[in-house]
Coordinates of C-alpha atoms and ligand atoms in Angstrom, one line a residue:
X1 CA 11.0 -13.1 13.2
X2 CA 9.7 -14.8 10.2
X3 CA 12.4 -17.2 8.2
X4 CA 13.7 -14.9 4.9
X5 CA 14.8 -16.3 1.5
X6 CA 18.4 -16.6 2.9
X7 CA 17.4 -18.8 5.1
X8 CA 16.8 -22.0 2.4
X9 CA 18.5 -23.2 0.0
X10 CA 16.9 -23.7 -2.5
X11 CA 18.4 -25.9 -4.9
X12 CA 16.4 -28.2 -7.9
X13 CA 13.0 -27.1 -5.5
X14 CA 9.8 -26.3 -6.4
X15 CA 9.3 -22.7 -5.1
X16 CA 5.5 -21.4 -4.9
X17 CA 6.3 -18.0 -5.8
X18 CA 2.9 -15.4 -5.1
X19 CA 3.0 -12.2 -7.0
X20 CA 1.2 -8.9 -7.3
X21 CA 1.3 -9.1 -10.7
X22 CA -1.7 -6.6 -10.2
X23 CA -0.1 -4.9 -13.1
X24 CA -2.5 -2.7 -15.3
X25 CA -3.7 -3.4 -19.0
X26 CA -5.1 -1.7 -22.1
X27 CA -6.5 -3.8 -24.9
X28 CA -3.7 -6.5 -24.3
X29 CA -1.4 -4.2 -23.7
X30 CA 0.2 -3.9 -19.4
X31 CA 0.8 0.1 -19.2
X32 CA 3.1 -0.4 -15.9
X33 CA 5.4 -2.6 -15.0
X34 CA 6.7 -1.2 -11.7
X35 CA 5.0 -4.1 -9.6
X36 CA 7.2 -6.1 -12.1
X37 CA 9.8 -4.7 -12.0
X38 CA 9.7 -4.9 -8.8
X39 CA 9.5 -8.7 -7.7
X40 CA 13.3 -9.2 -9.9
X41 CA 15.0 -9.0 -7.7
X42 CA 13.5 -11.5 -5.9
X43 CA 12.8 -13.8 -8.9
X44 CA 16.7 -13.7 -10.2
X45 CA 17.8 -14.8 -6.3
X46 CA 16.0 -17.4 -6.6
X47 CA 17.1 -18.4 -10.3
X48 CA 21.1 -18.2 -9.2
X49 CA 19.8 -20.6 -6.4
X50 CA 18.5 -22.8 -8.9
X51 CA 15.7 -23.2 -8.4
X52 CA 12.1 -24.5 -10.2
X53 CA 10.0 -22.0 -9.4
X54 CA 6.3 -21.2 -10.2
X55 CA 4.6 -17.9 -9.7
X56 CA 1.4 -17.4 -9.1
X57 CA -0.8 -14.2 -9.0
X58 CA -4.1 -12.5 -9.4
X59 CA -4.8 -10.1 -11.9
X60 CA -8.5 -7.6 -11.1
X61 CA -11.9 -9.1 -10.0
X62 CA -12.4 -12.1 -12.0
X63 CA -14.7 -13.4 -9.4
X64 CA -14.2 -17.0 -9.4
X65 CA -14.5 -17.6 -13.5
X66 CA -12.3 -17.8 -15.8
X67 CA -12.4 -14.4 -18.5
X68 CA -10.0 -13.8 -21.3
X69 CA -10.3 -10.5 -19.8
X70 CA -7.8 -11.0 -16.5
X71 CA -5.4 -13.8 -18.0
X72 CA -2.1 -13.4 -17.4
X73 CA -1.2 -14.4 -20.6
X74 CA 0.4 -10.4 -21.8
X75 CA 2.5 -10.6 -18.0
X76 CA 3.7 -13.8 -19.3
X77 CA 4.7 -12.0 -22.4
X78 CA 6.1 -9.1 -20.7
X79 CA 7.2 -11.2 -18.4
X80 CA 10.3 -13.3 -21.2
X81 CA 11.0 -9.5 -22.2
X82 CA 12.2 -9.3 -18.5
X83 CA 14.4 -12.7 -18.4
X84 CA 15.2 -12.4 -22.5
X85 CA 17.7 -15.9 -20.2
X86 CA 15.3 -18.5 -19.1
X87 CA 13.1 -20.5 -19.8
X88 CA 9.4 -19.2 -19.0
X89 CA 6.3 -21.3 -19.6
X90 CA 2.7 -20.3 -19.2
X91 CA -0.2 -22.3 -17.8
X92 CA -3.0 -21.6 -19.2
X93 CA -5.2 -23.2 -15.8
X94 CA -4.3 -22.3 -12.3
X95 CA -4.1 -25.5 -10.6
X96 CA -4.8 -28.7 -12.3
X97 CA -3.4 -31.3 -13.2
X98 CA -1.8 -29.5 -16.3
X99 CA -0.3 -27.2 -14.2
X100 CA 0.7 -30.3 -11.5
X101 CA 2.1 -31.9 -15.1
X102 CA 4.0 -28.5 -15.8
X103 CA 5.8 -28.5 -12.4
X104 CA 6.6 -31.5 -12.0
X105 CA 8.2 -31.0 -15.9
X106 CA 10.7 -27.6 -14.8
X107 CA 14.3 -27.6 -14.6
X108 CA 16.5 -26.1 -12.5
X109 CA 16.3 -22.2 -12.9
X110 CA 13.2 -22.4 -15.9
X111 CA 10.4 -20.4 -14.3
X112 CA 6.5 -21.0 -14.6
X113 CA 3.2 -18.5 -14.9
X114 CA 0.2 -20.0 -13.6
X115 CA -2.8 -18.4 -14.7
X116 CA -4.6 -15.9 -12.7
X117 CA -5.8 -16.9 -8.9
X118 CA -9.1 -15.4 -9.3
X119 CA -10.0 -17.7 -12.0
X120 CA -10.9 -20.5 -9.4
X121 CA -13.5 -19.5 -6.3
X122 CA -11.4 -21.5 -3.8
X123 CA -8.6 -18.8 -3.7
X124 CA -10.7 -15.9 -1.9
X125 CA -12.9 -18.5 -0.1
X126 CA -9.7 -20.1 0.6
X127 CA -11.0 -23.6 -0.3
X128 CA -9.4 -27.0 1.2
X129 CA -9.4 -27.9 -2.9
X130 CA -7.5 -25.1 -3.2
X131 CA -5.2 -25.0 -0.7
X132 CA -4.0 -28.8 -1.3
X133 CA -4.2 -28.0 -5.4
X134 CA -1.8 -25.3 -4.9
X135 CA 0.1 -26.7 -1.9
X136 CA 0.4 -29.7 -4.6
X137 CA 2.7 -27.8 -6.9
X138 CA 5.6 -26.9 -5.1
X139 CA 8.6 -27.7 -2.1
X140 CA 8.7 -24.1 -0.2
X141 CA 6.1 -21.3 -0.1
X142 CA 7.7 -17.9 -1.2
X143 CA 5.8 -15.3 -0.2
X144 CA 6.0 -11.6 -1.7
X145 CA 1.9 -9.9 -2.1
X146 CA 2.1 -7.7 0.8
X147 CA -0.6 -5.6 -0.9
X148 CA -2.8 -9.1 -0.5
X149 CA -1.4 -9.3 3.3
X150 CA -4.6 -9.0 5.0
X151 CA -6.5 -11.1 3.2
X152 CA -6.8 -14.6 4.0
X153 CA -6.5 -16.5 0.7
X154 CA -5.1 -19.8 -0.6
X155 CA -2.4 -18.8 -2.2
X156 CA -1.7 -15.9 0.8
X157 CA -2.7 -17.9 3.5
X158 CA -3.8 -21.3 3.3
X159 CA -0.2 -22.6 1.3
X160 CA 1.7 -21.7 3.8
X161 CA -0.3 -23.6 6.6
X162 CA 0.9 -26.3 4.4
X163 CA 4.4 -25.4 3.1
X164 CA 7.4 -24.1 4.6
X165 CA 7.5 -20.8 3.3
X166 CA 10.1 -17.6 3.5
X167 CA 9.0 -14.0 2.9
X168 CA 10.3 -11.8 0.0
X169 CA 11.9 -9.2 -0.8
X170 CA 9.6 -7.5 -1.5
X171 CA 7.5 -8.1 1.9
X172 CA 10.9 -8.1 3.8
X173 CA 11.6 -4.7 3.2
X174 CA 8.0 -4.3 3.9
X175 CA 8.2 -5.6 7.5
X176 CA 11.4 -3.9 8.2
X177 CA 10.0 -0.9 7.2
X178 CA 7.4 -0.7 9.4
X179 CA 8.6 -3.1 12.4
X180 CA 11.3 0.4 12.0
X181 CA 8.5 2.8 12.3
X182 CA 6.5 1.4 14.9
X183 CA 8.8 -0.6 17.2
X184 CA 11.9 2.1 17.9
X185 CA 10.8 5.1 15.9
X186 CA 12.9 7.5 16.1
X187 CA 11.8 10.9 17.6
X188 CA 9.6 13.1 17.2
X189 CA 7.8 11.1 15.4
X190 CA 5.0 12.9 13.0
X191 CA 1.9 11.4 11.6
X192 CA 0.2 12.9 8.4
X193 CA -3.2 12.2 8.0
X194 CA -5.0 13.1 5.4
X195 CA -7.5 12.2 2.3
X196 CA -11.8 12.0 2.7
X197 CA -12.5 9.3 4.9
X198 CA -12.1 9.0 8.1
X199 CA -14.1 5.9 8.6
X200 CA -11.3 4.1 7.3
X201 CA -8.6 6.1 10.1
X202 CA -10.2 5.3 13.3
X203 CA -8.3 2.4 14.3
X204 CA -5.1 4.3 12.2
X205 CA -5.0 7.2 14.6
X206 CA -6.8 5.5 18.1
X207 CA -3.3 3.3 18.1
X208 CA -1.1 6.2 16.3
X209 CA -1.7 8.1 20.3
X210 CA 0.5 5.1 21.7
X211 CA 3.2 6.4 18.7
X212 CA 3.8 9.6 18.1
X213 CA 4.6 12.6 19.6
X214 CA 2.2 14.6 16.6
X215 CA -0.4 14.3 14.3
X216 CA -0.6 17.1 10.9
X217 CA -4.4 16.6 9.8
X218 CA -5.3 18.2 6.3
X219 CA -6.9 16.5 3.9
X220 CA -10.7 16.6 3.7
X221 CA -10.9 14.5 6.9
X222 CA -9.5 17.2 8.5
X223 CA -12.9 19.9 8.4
X224 CA -14.9 16.9 11.0
X225 CA -12.2 17.5 13.7
X226 CA -12.0 21.2 12.9
X227 CA -16.3 20.8 13.3
X228 CA -15.5 19.3 16.1
X229 CA -14.0 21.2 18.2
X230 CA -16.6 24.3 16.7
X231 CA -15.0 25.7 13.9
X232 CA -17.6 27.0 10.7
X233 CA -16.3 24.6 8.4
X234 CA -18.7 26.4 5.2
X235 CA -19.8 23.4 3.4
X236 CA -16.7 21.4 3.3
X237 CA -16.4 17.7 4.0
X238 CA -17.8 16.5 7.5
X239 CA -18.6 13.6 8.9
X240 CA -21.5 14.3 11.6
X241 CA -21.3 10.6 12.4
X242 CA -17.7 11.7 13.9
X243 CA -17.9 14.6 15.7
X244 CA -17.6 12.7 19.2
X245 CA -14.7 10.6 18.2
X246 CA -13.1 13.7 16.7
X247 CA -13.8 15.7 19.8
X248 CA -12.7 12.6 21.9
X249 CA -9.7 12.5 20.0
X250 CA -8.1 15.9 20.6
X251 CA -9.9 15.0 24.1
X252 CA -6.4 12.3 24.6
X253 CA -4.2 13.8 23.1
X254 CA -3.7 17.5 25.0
X255 CA -4.0 14.3 28.2
X256 CA -1.2 12.4 27.1
X257 CA 0.8 16.2 25.5
X258 CA 0.6 14.4 21.3
X259 CA 0.3 18.1 20.5
X260 CA -2.4 17.2 16.7
X261 CA -2.1 20.2 14.4
X262 CA -5.0 21.2 12.6
X263 CA -5.0 23.4 9.1
X264 CA -5.2 27.8 9.5
X265 CA -6.3 27.7 5.9
X266 CA -7.5 26.5 3.1
X267 CA -8.3 26.6 -0.9
X268 CA -11.6 26.8 -1.1
X269 CA -14.3 26.8 -4.4
X270 CA -17.8 26.0 -4.6
X271 CA -17.1 22.8 -6.3
X272 CA -14.3 19.9 -7.1
X273 CA -15.0 21.2 -10.2
X274 CA -15.1 25.1 -10.2
X275 CA -10.7 25.8 -10.1
X276 CA -10.9 29.3 -11.5
X277 CA -13.5 30.3 -8.7
X278 CA -11.2 28.8 -6.2
X279 CA -9.8 31.8 -3.6
X280 CA -7.6 31.0 -0.4
X281 CA -9.6 31.5 2.7
X282 CA -9.1 31.5 7.0
X283 CA -10.7 29.0 8.6
X284 CA -13.5 30.7 10.4
X285 CA -13.9 33.1 7.6
X286 CA -14.6 30.3 5.2
X287 CA -18.0 31.6 3.3
X288 CA -21.3 29.1 3.4
X289 CA -20.7 28.1 -0.2
X290 CA -17.9 27.4 0.4
X291 CA -15.7 24.0 0.4
X292 CA -12.1 23.5 1.7
X293 CA -10.6 21.7 -1.4
X294 CA -6.4 22.2 -0.5
X295 CA -4.3 22.8 2.8
X296 CA -3.5 27.1 2.5
X297 CA -0.1 28.4 2.4
X298 CA -0.3 29.1 6.6
X299 CA -1.2 25.4 6.7
X300 CA 1.7 24.3 4.9
X301 CA 4.4 27.2 7.2
X302 CA 2.7 25.3 10.5
X303 CA 3.0 22.2 8.8
X304 CA 6.5 23.0 7.7
X305 CA 8.5 23.6 11.0
X306 CA 7.0 19.9 13.0
X307 CA 8.0 17.7 9.0
X308 CA 11.5 19.7 9.3
X309 CA 12.5 18.0 13.4
X310 CA 11.1 15.4 12.3
X311 CA 12.4 12.2 12.5
X312 CA 10.5 9.8 12.2
X313 CA 7.8 10.3 10.2
X314 CA 4.3 7.5 8.5
X315 CA 1.7 9.9 6.2
X316 CA -1.5 8.5 4.7
X317 CA -3.6 10.5 2.7
X318 CA -3.6 13.9 0.5
X319 CA -4.0 16.9 2.1
X320 CA -6.6 18.5 -1.0
X321 CA -7.2 16.8 -4.5
X322 CA -4.7 16.4 -5.9
X323 CA -5.6 15.0 -8.7
X324 CA -7.2 18.9 -9.8
X325 CA -4.1 20.7 -10.5
X326 CA -5.3 23.6 -8.2
X327 CA -5.8 22.5 -5.1
X328 CA -3.1 19.4 -5.1
X329 CA -0.7 22.0 -3.8
X330 CA -0.3 21.2 -0.2
X331 CA 0.3 17.2 -0.7
X332 CA 2.7 17.9 -3.4
X333 CA 4.6 20.6 -0.5
X334 CA 3.8 18.9 2.7
X335 CA 5.8 15.0 0.1
X336 CA 8.4 18.1 -1.0
X337 CA 9.5 18.6 2.5
X338 CA 9.7 15.3 3.5
X339 CA 11.5 14.6 1.3
X340 CA 13.8 17.6 2.2
X341 CA 14.4 16.3 5.6
X342 CA 17.4 13.6 5.1
X343 CA 17.6 13.0 8.5
X344 CA 14.3 11.0 9.0
X345 CA 13.0 8.4 7.9
X346 CA 10.0 8.4 6.2
X347 CA 7.0 5.8 5.3
X348 CA 4.2 6.4 2.5
X349 CA 1.1 4.3 2.6
X350 CA -1.9 4.5 0.8
X351 CA -3.1 4.5 -3.0
X352 CA -4.0 7.9 -3.1
X353 CA -0.2 9.3 -1.5
X354 CA 1.7 6.9 -2.8
X355 CA 0.7 8.1 -6.3
X356 CA 0.7 11.6 -5.6
X357 CA 4.4 11.3 -4.5
X358 CA 5.2 9.1 -7.5
X359 CA 3.3 11.7 -9.9
X360 CA 5.7 14.4 -8.4
X361 CA 8.8 12.9 -9.2
X362 CA 9.7 12.1 -5.2
X363 CA 9.6 9.0 -4.6
X364 CA 13.9 8.3 -4.4
X365 CA 13.6 11.3 -0.9
X366 CA 11.1 8.3 1.1
X367 CA 12.5 6.0 3.4
X368 CA 9.5 3.3 2.4
X369 CA 6.9 3.7 -0.6
X370 CA 4.8 0.6 0.5
X371 CA 2.9 -0.2 -1.9
X372 CA -0.4 -2.1 0.3
X373 CA -3.1 0.5 1.4
X374 CA -4.8 -1.7 3.5
X375 CA -2.1 -3.5 4.6
X376 CA 0.0 -0.9 5.2
X377 CA -3.0 1.0 7.6
X378 CA -3.9 -2.8 9.0
X379 CA -0.1 -2.2 10.7
X380 CA -1.6 0.9 11.6
X381 CA -3.9 -0.4 13.5
X382 CA -1.0 -2.5 15.5
X383 CA -2.8 -5.3 14.0
X384 CA -1.0 -8.6 12.2
X385 CA -1.9 -9.2 8.7
X386 CA -2.5 -12.9 8.6
X387 CA -0.7 -14.1 5.6
X388 CA 2.5 -12.9 7.3
X389 CA 2.0 -14.0 10.6
X390 CA 1.5 -17.6 9.1
X391 CA 5.0 -17.7 7.4
X392 CA 8.0 -20.1 8.7
X393 CA 9.8 -18.9 11.9
X394 CA 13.3 -18.6 12.5
Ligands
AMP1 P1 -8.8 8.4 1.2 O1 -9.4 7.1 0.2 O2 -9.8 8.5 2.2 O3 -7.4 8.6 1.3 O4 -9.6 9.5 0.5 C1 -8.6 9.6 -0.8 C2 -9.1 11.2 -1.9 O5 -9.4 12.6 -0.7 C3 -8.6 12.1 -2.9 O6 -9.2 11.3 -4.0 C4 -8.8 13.8 -2.9 O7 -9.5 14.1 -3.1 C5 -10.0 12.7 -1.1 N1 -10.0 14.6 -0.8 C6 -8.7 15.1 -0.3 N2 -9.3 16.5 -0.1 C7 -10.0 16.4 0.3 C8 -11.2 17.6 0.8 N3 -10.1 18.8 1.4 N4 -12.3 17.6 0.3 C9 -13.4 16.0 -0.2 N5 -12.0 15.6 -0.4 C10 -10.7 15.4 -0.8

């Protein structure tokens, strides 16, 4: 078990808090502050403990070179609005003499926000100099940027080796939610997989075969499975290099008595832009010049039977091209069916499904919506996250 923020007394301590303030910014204005709002409970707890908080984050991909476009200054202005009763300072450098002086001058219950971590080359390289510079700023390290936890960067991994450390409240919720579904899932455990790229999910599928009872497969990736068992998929997306893998997965599932449920009908069109020409076809009846771009009504009915009975659900990847009105019904219906199952623990991971669930307004009905696409897939592959494994043990 890793230490949490409740395992330390932070009074008068300098705390380096690694957050994910990688917010969308347009013309110097933050267009969504969801990530900042989500971090407030950890910040407020540390403030209530009279800590001196030094916040660090990345923003965009400046690739180790300072660039005004990626400055955290707008984040600083907004943080002051979110915490009007707290004294907050901004350091125009990430590390160095000035940052050290400003950190040392902090009083209890004050905050210092450092400039973008990725303005320093040593951040992504996890260089010794960057680790030393960052860890010299504080007494304790709190890691609360789950989306970066599969990366060994100076601010995610390096500092945790130098300072006593803990998970922040956001990371704690992510870890507990995934532990719950991976270590002791209530059965039946149903995994729902979709999206376009099968290659990203190979290790997830392999690992899930030792945990779940049923796998529902939709999205573009279902066609490689269907073609592997000699289905006619018209012009749908197929990854020919993965046909053998899909065939083996189906065989393994049969041997293990795990159900793999594939779609039986589709909303098809000539391409993703041809929404007007969309028609429903059964599997094997898809014309050669049409591609499946969403699961059809019979498939939704079929998936419903399994979603209704599930006590644990993990979902990654949309059921169709949900970005287009004509092809979003499958993803929306699956989100709605999960939302209606009040007795199941439901965990969603991966950027596309998270945005779909939020767009359709079902986020309150899920047990956990993971903020880290890549990191959540790594956990589902059964792998460790370096930035979490390295944190202090209880
Ligand atoms: P991924 O990054 O692999 O999770 O894929 C997400 C993308 O898959 C989304 O942008 C969807 O538009 C796309 N997608 C979902 N279903 C299909 C499909 N049947 N054909 C092509 N692309 C799809």
